[in-house]
Coordinates of C-alpha atoms in Angstrom, one line a residue:
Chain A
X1406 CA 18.1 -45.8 25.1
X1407 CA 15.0 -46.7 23.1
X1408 CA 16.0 -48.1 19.6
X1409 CA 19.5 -48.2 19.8
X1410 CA 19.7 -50.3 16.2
X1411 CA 17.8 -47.8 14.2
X1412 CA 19.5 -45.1 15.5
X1413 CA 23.0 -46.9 14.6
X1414 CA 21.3 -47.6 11.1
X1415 CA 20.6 -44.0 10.8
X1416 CA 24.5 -42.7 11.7
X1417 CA 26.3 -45.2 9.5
X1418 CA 24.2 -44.8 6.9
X1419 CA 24.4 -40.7 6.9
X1420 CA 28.3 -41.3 7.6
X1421 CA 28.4 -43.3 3.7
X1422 CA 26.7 -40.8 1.9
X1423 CA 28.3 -38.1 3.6
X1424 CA 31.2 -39.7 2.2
X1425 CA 30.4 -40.3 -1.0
X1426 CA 28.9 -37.1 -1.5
X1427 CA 32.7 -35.2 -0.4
X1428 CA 34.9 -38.0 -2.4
X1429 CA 32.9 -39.5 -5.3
X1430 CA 35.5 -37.3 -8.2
X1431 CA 34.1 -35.0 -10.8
X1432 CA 35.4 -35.8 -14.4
X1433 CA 34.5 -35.0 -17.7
X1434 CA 33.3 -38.7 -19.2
X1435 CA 32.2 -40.8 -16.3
X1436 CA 32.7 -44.6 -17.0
X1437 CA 31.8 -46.0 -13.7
X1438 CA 29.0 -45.8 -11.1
X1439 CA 31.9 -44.2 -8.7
X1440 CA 32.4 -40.8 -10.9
X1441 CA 29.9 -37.6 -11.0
X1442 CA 29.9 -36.3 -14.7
X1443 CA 31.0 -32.1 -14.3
X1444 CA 28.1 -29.9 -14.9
X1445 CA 29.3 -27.0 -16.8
X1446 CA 29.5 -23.4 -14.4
X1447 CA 28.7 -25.5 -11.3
X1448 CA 31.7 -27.9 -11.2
X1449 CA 33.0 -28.6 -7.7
X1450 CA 30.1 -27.0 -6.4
X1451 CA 27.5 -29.4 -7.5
X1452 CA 28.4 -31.4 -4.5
X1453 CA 26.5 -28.6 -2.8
X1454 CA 23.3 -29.6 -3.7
X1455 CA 23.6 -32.8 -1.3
X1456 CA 24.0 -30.1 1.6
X1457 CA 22.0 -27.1 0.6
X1458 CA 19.0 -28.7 -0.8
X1459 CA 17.9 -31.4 2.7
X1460 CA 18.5 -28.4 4.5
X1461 CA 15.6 -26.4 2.7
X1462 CA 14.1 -29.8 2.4
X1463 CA 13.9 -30.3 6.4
X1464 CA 12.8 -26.5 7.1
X1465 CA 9.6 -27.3 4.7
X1466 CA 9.3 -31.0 6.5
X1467 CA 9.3 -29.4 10.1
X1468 CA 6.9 -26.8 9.3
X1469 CA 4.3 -29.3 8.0
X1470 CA 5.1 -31.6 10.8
X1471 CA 4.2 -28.8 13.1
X1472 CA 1.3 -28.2 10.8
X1473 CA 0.5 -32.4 11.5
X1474 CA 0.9 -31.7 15.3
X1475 CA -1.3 -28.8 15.5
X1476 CA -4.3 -30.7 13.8
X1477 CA -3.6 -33.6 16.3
X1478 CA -3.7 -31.1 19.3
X1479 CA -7.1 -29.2 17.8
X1480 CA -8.5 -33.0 17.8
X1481 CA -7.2 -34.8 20.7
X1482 CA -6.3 -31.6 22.8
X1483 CA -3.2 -33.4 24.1
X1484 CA -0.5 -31.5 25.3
X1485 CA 2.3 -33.5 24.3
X1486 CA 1.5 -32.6 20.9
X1487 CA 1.4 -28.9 21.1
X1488 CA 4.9 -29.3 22.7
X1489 CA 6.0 -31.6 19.6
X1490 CA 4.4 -28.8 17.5
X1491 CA 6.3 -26.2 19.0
X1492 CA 9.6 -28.3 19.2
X1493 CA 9.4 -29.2 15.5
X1494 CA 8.8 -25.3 14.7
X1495 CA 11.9 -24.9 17.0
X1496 CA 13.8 -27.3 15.0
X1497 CA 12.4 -26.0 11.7
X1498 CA 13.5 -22.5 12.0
X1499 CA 17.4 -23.6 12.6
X1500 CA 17.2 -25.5 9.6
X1501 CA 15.7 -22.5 7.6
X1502 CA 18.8 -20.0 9.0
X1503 CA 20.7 -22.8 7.9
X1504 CA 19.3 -23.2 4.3
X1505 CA 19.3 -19.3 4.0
X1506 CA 23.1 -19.2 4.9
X1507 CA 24.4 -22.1 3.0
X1508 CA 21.9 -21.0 -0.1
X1509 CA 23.2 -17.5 0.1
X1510 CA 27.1 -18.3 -0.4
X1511 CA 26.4 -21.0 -3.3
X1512 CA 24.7 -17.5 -4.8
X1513 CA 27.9 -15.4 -4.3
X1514 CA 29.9 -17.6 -6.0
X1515 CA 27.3 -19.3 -8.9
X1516 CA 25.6 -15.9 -9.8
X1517 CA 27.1 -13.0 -8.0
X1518 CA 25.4 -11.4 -5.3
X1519 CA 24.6 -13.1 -1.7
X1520 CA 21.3 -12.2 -2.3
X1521 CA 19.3 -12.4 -5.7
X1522 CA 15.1 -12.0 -4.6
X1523 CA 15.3 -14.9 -6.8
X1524 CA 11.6 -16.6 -6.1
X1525 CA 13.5 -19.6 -4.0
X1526 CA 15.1 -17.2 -2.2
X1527 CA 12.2 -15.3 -1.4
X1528 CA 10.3 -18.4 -0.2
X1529 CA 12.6 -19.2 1.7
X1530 CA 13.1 -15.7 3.6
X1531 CA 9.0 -15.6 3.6
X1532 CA 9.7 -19.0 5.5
X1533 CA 11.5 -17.5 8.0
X1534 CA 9.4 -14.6 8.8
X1535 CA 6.7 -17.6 9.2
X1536 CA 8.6 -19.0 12.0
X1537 CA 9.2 -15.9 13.4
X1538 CA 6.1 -14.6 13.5
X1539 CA 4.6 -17.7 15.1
X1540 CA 7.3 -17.9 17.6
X1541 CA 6.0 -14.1 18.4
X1542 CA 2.7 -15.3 18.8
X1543 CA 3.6 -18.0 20.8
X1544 CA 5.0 -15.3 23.4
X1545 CA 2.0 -13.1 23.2
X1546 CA 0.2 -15.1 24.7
X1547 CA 0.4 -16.2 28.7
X1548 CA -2.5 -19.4 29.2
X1549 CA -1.1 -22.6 28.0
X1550 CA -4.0 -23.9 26.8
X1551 CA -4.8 -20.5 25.2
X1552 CA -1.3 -20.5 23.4
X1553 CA -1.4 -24.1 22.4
X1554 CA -4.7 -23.9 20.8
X1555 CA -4.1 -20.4 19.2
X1556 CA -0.9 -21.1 17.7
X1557 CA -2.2 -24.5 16.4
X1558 CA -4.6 -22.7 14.7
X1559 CA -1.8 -19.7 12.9
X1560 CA 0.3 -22.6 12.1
X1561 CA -2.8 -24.2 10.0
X1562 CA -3.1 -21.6 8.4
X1563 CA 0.4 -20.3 7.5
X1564 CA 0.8 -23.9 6.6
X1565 CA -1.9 -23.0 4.2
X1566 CA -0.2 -20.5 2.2
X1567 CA 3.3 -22.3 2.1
X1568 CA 2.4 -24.1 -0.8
X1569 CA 1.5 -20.9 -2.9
X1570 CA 5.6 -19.7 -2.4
X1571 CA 7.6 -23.1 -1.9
X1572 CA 5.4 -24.2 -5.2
X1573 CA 3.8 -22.2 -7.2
X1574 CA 5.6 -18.7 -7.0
X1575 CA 9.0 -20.4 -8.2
X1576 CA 7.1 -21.4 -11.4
X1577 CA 5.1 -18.3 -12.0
X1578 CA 8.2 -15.6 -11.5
X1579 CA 11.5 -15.4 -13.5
X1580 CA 14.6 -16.9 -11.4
X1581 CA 18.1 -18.2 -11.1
X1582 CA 17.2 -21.5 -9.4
X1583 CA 16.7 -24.7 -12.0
X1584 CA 13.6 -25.0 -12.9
X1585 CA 12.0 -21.8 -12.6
X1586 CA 10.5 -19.4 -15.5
X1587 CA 13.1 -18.7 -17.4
X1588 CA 15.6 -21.1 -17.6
X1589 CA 15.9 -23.2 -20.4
X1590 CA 16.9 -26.9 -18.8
X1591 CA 13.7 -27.8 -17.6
X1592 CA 10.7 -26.9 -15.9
X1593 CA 11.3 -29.2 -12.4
X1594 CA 13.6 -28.6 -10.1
X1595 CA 17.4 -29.9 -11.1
X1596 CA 16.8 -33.2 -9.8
X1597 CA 14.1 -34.0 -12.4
X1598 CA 16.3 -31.7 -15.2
X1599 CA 18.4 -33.9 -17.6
X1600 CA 21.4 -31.4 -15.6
X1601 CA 21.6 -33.9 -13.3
X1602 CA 23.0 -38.1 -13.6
X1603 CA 21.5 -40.9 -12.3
X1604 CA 24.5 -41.7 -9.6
X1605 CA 24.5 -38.3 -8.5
X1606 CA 20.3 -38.4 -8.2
X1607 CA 21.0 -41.1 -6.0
X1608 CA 23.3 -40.1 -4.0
X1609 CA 21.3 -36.7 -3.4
X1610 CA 18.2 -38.8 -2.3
X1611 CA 19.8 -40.8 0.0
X1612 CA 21.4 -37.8 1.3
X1613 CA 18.0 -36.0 1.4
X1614 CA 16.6 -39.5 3.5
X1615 CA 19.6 -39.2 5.9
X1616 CA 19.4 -35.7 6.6
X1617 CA 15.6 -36.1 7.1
X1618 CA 15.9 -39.2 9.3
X1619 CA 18.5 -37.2 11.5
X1620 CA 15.9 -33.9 11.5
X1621 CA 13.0 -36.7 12.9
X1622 CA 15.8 -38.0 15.4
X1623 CA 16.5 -34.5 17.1
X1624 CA 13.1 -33.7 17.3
X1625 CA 12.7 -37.0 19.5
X1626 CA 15.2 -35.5 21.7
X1627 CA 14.0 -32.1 21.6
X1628 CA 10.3 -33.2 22.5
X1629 CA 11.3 -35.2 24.8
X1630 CA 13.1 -33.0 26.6
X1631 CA 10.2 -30.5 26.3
X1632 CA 7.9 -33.1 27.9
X1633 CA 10.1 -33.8 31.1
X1634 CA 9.9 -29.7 31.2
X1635 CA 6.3 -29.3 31.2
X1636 CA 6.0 -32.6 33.8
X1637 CA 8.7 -31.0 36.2
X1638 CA 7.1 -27.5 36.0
X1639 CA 3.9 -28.8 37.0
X1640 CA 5.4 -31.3 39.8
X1641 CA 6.6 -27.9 41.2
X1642 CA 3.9 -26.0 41.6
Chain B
X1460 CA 39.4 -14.3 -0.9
X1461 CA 36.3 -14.5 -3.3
X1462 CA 39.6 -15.3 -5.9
X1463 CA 40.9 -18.1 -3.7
X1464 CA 37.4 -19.7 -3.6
X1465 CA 36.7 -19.4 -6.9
X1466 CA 40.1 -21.2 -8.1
X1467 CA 39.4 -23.7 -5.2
X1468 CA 35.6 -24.5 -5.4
X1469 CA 36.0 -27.7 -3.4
X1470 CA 36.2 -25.1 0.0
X1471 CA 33.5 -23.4 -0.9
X1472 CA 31.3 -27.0 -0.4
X1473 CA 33.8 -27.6 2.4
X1474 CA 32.5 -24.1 4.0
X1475 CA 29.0 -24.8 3.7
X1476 CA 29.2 -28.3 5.4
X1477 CA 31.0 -27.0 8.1
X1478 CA 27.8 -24.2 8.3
X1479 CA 25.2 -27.4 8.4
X1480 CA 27.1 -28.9 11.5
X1481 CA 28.2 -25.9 13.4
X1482 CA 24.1 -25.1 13.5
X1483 CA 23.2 -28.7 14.4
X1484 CA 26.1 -28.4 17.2
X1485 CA 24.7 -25.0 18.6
X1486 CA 21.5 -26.9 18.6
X1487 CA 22.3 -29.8 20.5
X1488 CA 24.6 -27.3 23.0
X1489 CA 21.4 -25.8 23.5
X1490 CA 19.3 -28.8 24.5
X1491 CA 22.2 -30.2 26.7
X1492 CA 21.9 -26.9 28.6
X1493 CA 18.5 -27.6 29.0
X1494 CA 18.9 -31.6 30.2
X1495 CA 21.5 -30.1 32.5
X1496 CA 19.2 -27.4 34.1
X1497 CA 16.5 -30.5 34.4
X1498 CA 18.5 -32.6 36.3
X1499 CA 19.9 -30.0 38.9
X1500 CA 16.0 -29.3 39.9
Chain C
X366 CA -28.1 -15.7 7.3
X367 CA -29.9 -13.3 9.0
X368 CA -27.5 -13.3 12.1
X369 CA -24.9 -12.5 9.8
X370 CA -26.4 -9.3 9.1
X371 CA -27.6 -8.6 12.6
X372 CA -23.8 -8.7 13.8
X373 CA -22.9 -6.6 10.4
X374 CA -25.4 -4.4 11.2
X375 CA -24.6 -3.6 15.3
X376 CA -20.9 -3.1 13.9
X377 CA -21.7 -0.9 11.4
X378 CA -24.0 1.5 13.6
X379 CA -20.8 1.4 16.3
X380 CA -18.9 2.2 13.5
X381 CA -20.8 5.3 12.6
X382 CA -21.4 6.5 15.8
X383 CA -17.6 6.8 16.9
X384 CA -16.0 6.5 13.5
X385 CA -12.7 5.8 14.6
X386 CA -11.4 3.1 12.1
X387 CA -13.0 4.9 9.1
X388 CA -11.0 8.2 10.4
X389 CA -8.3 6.5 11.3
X390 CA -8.1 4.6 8.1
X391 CA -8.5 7.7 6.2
X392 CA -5.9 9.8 7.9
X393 CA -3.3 7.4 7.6
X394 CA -4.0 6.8 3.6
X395 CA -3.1 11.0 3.5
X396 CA 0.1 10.2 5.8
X397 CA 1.3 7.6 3.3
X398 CA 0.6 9.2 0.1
X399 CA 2.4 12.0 1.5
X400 CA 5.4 10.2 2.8
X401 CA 5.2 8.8 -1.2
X402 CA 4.6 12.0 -2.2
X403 CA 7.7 14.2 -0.3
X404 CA 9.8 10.6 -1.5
X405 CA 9.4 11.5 -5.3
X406 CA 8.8 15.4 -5.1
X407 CA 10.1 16.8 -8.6
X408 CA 10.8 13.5 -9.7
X409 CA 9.9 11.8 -12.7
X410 CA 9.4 8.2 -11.5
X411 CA 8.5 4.9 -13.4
X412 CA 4.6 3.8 -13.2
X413 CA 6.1 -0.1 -12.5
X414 CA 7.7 1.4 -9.2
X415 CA 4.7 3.3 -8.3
X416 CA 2.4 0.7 -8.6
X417 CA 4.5 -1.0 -6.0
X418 CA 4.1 1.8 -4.2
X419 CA 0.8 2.0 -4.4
X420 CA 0.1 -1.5 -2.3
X421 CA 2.1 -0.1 0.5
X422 CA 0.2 2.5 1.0
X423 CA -2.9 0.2 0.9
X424 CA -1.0 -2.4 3.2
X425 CA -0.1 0.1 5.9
X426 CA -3.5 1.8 5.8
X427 CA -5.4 -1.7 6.1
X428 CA -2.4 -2.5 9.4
X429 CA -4.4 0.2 11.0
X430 CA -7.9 -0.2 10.7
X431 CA -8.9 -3.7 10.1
X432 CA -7.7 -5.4 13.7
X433 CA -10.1 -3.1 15.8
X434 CA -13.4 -4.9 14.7
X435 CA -12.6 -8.1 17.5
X436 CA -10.1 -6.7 19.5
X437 CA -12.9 -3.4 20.5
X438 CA -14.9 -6.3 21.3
X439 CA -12.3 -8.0 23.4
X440 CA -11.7 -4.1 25.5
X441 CA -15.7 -3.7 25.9
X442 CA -15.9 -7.0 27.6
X443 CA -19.0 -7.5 24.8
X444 CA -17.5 -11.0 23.4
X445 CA -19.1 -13.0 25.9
X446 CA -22.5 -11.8 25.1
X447 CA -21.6 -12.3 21.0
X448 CA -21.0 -15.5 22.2
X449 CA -23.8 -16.5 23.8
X450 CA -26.0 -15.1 21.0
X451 CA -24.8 -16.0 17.8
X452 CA -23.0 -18.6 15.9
X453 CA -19.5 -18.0 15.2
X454 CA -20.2 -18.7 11.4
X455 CA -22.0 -15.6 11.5
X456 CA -19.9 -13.0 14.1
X457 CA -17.0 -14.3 11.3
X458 CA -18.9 -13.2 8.5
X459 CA -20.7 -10.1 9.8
X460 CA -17.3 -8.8 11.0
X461 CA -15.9 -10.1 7.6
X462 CA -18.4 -8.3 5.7
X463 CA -17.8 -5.0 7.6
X464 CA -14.3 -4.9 6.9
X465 CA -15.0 -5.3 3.1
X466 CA -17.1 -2.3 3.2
X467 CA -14.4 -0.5 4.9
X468 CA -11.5 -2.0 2.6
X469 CA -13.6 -1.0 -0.5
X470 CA -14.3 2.3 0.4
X471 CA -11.2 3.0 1.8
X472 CA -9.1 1.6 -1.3
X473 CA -11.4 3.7 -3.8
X474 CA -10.1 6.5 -1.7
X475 CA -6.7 5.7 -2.0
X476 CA -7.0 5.1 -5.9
X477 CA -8.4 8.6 -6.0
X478 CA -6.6 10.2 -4.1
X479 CA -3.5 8.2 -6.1
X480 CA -4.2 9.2 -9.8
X481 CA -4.8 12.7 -8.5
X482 CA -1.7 13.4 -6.8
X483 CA 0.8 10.9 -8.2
X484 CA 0.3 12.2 -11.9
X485 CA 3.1 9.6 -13.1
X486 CA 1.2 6.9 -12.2
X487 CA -0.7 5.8 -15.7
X488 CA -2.8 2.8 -15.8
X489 CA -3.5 1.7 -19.5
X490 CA -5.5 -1.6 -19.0
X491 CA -8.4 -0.2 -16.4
X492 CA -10.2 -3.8 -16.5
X493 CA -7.1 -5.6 -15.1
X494 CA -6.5 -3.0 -12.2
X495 CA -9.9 -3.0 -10.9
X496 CA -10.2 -6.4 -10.9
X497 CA -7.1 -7.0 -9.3
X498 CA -7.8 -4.0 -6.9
X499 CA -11.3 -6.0 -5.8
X500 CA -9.5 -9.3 -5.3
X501 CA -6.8 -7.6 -3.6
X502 CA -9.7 -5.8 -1.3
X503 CA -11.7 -9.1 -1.0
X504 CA -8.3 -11.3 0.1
X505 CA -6.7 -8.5 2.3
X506 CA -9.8 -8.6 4.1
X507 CA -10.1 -12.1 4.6
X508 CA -7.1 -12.6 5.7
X509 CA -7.3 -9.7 7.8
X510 CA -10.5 -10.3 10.0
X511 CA -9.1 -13.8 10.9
X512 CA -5.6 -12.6 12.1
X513 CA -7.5 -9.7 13.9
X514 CA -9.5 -12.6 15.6
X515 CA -6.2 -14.0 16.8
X516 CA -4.5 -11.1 18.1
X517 CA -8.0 -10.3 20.0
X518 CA -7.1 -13.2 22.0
X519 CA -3.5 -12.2 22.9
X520 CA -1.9 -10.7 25.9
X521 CA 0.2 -8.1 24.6
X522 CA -1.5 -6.9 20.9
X523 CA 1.2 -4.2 20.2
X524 CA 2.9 -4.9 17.0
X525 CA 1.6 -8.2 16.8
X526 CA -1.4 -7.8 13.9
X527 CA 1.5 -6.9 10.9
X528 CA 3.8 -9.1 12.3
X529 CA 1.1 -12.1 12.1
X530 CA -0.8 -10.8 8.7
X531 CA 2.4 -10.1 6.7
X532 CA 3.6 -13.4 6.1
X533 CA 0.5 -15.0 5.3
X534 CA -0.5 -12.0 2.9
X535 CA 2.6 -12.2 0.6
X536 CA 1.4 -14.7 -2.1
X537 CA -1.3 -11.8 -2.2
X538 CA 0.9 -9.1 -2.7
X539 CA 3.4 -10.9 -5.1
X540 CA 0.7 -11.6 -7.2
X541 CA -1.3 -8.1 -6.7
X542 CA 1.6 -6.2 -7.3
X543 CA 2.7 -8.7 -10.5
X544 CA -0.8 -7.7 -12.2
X545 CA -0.9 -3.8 -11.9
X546 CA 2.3 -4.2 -13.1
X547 CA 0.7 -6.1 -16.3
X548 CA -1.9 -2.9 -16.2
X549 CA -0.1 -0.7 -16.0
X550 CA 2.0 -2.2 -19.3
X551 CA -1.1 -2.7 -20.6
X552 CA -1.1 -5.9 -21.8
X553 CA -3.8 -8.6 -22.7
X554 CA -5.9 -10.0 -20.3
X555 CA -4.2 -13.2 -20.9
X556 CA -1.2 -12.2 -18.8
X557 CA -2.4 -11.9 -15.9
X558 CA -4.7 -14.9 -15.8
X559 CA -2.0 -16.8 -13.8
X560 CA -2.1 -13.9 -10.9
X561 CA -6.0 -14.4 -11.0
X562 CA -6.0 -18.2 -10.4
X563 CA -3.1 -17.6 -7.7
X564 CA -5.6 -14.9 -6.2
X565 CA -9.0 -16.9 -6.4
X566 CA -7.3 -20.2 -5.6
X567 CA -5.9 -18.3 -2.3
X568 CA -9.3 -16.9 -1.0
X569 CA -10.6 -20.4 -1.6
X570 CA -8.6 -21.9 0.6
X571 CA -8.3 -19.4 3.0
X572 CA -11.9 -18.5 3.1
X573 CA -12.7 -22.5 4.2
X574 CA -10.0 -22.6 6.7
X575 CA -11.3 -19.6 8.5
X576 CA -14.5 -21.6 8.7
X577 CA -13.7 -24.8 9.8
X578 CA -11.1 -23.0 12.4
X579 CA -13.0 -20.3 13.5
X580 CA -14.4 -21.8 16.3
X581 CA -12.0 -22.9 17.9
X582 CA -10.4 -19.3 18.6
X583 CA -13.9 -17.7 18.8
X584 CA -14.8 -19.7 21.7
X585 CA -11.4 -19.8 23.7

């Protein structure tokens, strides 16, 4: 095992603000660095932004890492980066299901419905159908060089158009979401609206970093795994 | 049950963490699978 | 520049001789309207719904047409000798260039064919809608040829050109669909600026990304 301090780092550090995300109280006047002020209508639930918000966090991440791969491969034409393009699409798309499901019961309970077409929302499910339609793609076609350079190429340009929905489209339309058109808090996203204290803006970037380091530490393992694949496939024939 | 959750909110975060691991977990089951169909070849 | 229109040009005369993507194209612009059509029969509908409507039919009709220009070339086996005799630069613009044609006829068709049949359907700003009709054209198109490229170059086509073009033609529709809406309200100019930038800003990028990355799938 490569790197066995880092990756001990990484758990114990995730583990504390796991914990201090769940336990850190909610009261009315906080007094100490240990107690989250309550945010009227979201209460309890704020603690969901340190568990919803890496999740969509990491499905954006993986799709531009994929993005970063695919350049590599067009450059070097290596396959090993193709495969960590593919794995960190892979990857990418369970965080997005993930960041759907979670997002969709906070809606239920913070604005009604499981399902609002708020702009987020829709970026999010137009994030999806990216990963799905390049994971189509992928089995389209049958020549592995073919495939690797091909998809490279749709995930450029996909990767192209994310930042007209994750960006601009939550400013332009009216939503539910903090900080889009329409709501009266701020224009950025809650962690740059007043809504939000410094302790608990902490706490939600450390728990963004953790979630992040642990999305780059399965992909290790996933390309990895990927790699002894292609090798032993090859060996075979 | 929507009533439960909304007088308890603290489940409804407890829900959506246990989501965020039960994904990772069917993740990693997934790549075990594979590790363990590598090392049978 | 003058390969550019030597490729628009061979395209265009195999275009007229067999006609099938301008027929096919046509025929399923009727189909659509008239799926709209037996939707809202003797119904008074709102002119914000229908000019939602309006960009599915132009969507579905576009799914149909635009992917043949590579992948006929693909089923001739005439891509190798495009290959060897021109740039890609200029196969991607010639076919580009083609399929605007087509898109631009084919929508003025559809808008015709629209205000005549679908009588609720008012537009009150006409400056607004034709503009956003032409950059709708121009960025369908764009996007269009370059996915067609891709799915050329796939196994199994099938289903696969919607599948690939829808997701990266959403910020066109969103923003499309946002100013007829606006036109159709007839408001100023003014609001719909922002869907203009989001429209101009998207073929930007998308028109140089299809250049620099042309190559690599024309010559795979």
């Amino acid at each position: 095992m490569k790197h066995i301090f880092l990756k001990l780092v990484i758990a114990i550090f995730s583990l504390i603000t796991v914990s201090f995300a769940l336990l850190i109280p909610i009261v009315t006047s906080p007094k100490t660095f240990f107690e989250f002020p309550i945010i009227p209508t979201l209460e309890e639930k704020a603690r969901n932004i340190f568990f919803h918000v890496p999740m969509a966090w990491i499905s954006v991440i993986a799709f531009f890492t994929s993005v970063f791969y695919s350049i590599k491969y067009l450059i070097k034409k290596d396959e090993v980066d193709d495969i960590k393009s593919s794995s960190a699409a892979n990857l990418g798309f369970i965080f997005c299901v993930l960041a759907t499901i979670t997002g969709a019961i906070w809606a239920r309970f913070n604005w009604g419905e499981f399902w609002n077409w708020d702009p987020r929302q829709t970026s999010i499910f137009i994030l999806l159908l990216i990963y799905g339609a390049y994971f189509v793609l992928r089995s389209a076609i049958d020549e592995d060089e073919k495939r690797a350079k091909i998809s490279a190429v749709y995930s450029i340009i996909s990767g192209l158009t994310v930042p007209f929905f994750v960006f601009v489209m939550p400013r332009i339309m009216t939503g539910l979401h903090p900080g889009s058109l329409g709501d009266a808090s701020g224009k950025g996203p809650l962690f740059e609206a007043k809504a939000m204290a410094t302790n608990m803006r902490i706490i939600f970037y450390l728990s963004v970093l953790s979630f992040t380091m642990i999305y780059f530490w399965i992909l290790n393992l996933k390309a990895r795994v990927e790699v002894l694949y292609m090798k032993n496939f090859e060996n075979k024939n | 049950m929507y009533y439960f959750f909304t007088q308890n909110q603290i489940y409804i975060v407890a829900t959506i963490v246990l989501i965020c691991l039960i994904g990772i977990f069917l993740y990693l089951f997934n790549l075990d699978k594979k590790i363990s169909k590598l090392e049978k070849k | 520049m003058s390969f550019v229109f030597y490729v628009f040009k061979k395209d265009f005369h195999s275009e007229l001789r067999n006609r099938y993507s301008i027929n096919s194209l046509l025929m399923f612009v009727m189909i659509t309207i008239s799926i709209v059509l037996f939707g809202i029969v003797s119904e008074t509908s709102d002119s914000l719904v229908l000019s939602g409507v309006l960009w599915i039919v132009i969507f579905f009709s576009s799914m149909t047409g635009l992917s043949r220009s590579f992948v006929n070339e693909e089923e001739k086996g005439t891509t190798l000798f495009l290959q060897l005799n021109s740039k890609p630069l200029h196969v991607f613009l010639g076919k580009f260039l083609l399929n605007i044609l087509l898109m631009l006829f084919i929508n003025c068709v559809t808008i015709l064919l629209y205000f005549f049949f679908v009588s609720d359907f008012q537009v009150k700003n006409f400056s607004i809608f034709f503009l956003t009709l032409f950059l709708g054209t121009f960025s369908i198109s764009l996007s269009s040829t370059f996915i067609a490229s891709i799915v050329a170059k796939a196994n199994t086509k099938g289903a696969l050109f919607p599948i690939l073009s829808f997701p990266i033609l959403i910020p066109i529709f969103i923003s499309v669909i946002s100013a007829t809406k606006i036109s159709v309200e007839g408001k100023s100019f003014s609001f719909a600026s922002s869907d203009f930038q989001i429209l101009i800003s998207y073929i930007l990028v998308i028109f140089s990304a299809s250049i620099l990355f042309f190559d690599f799938i024309w010559k795979e």
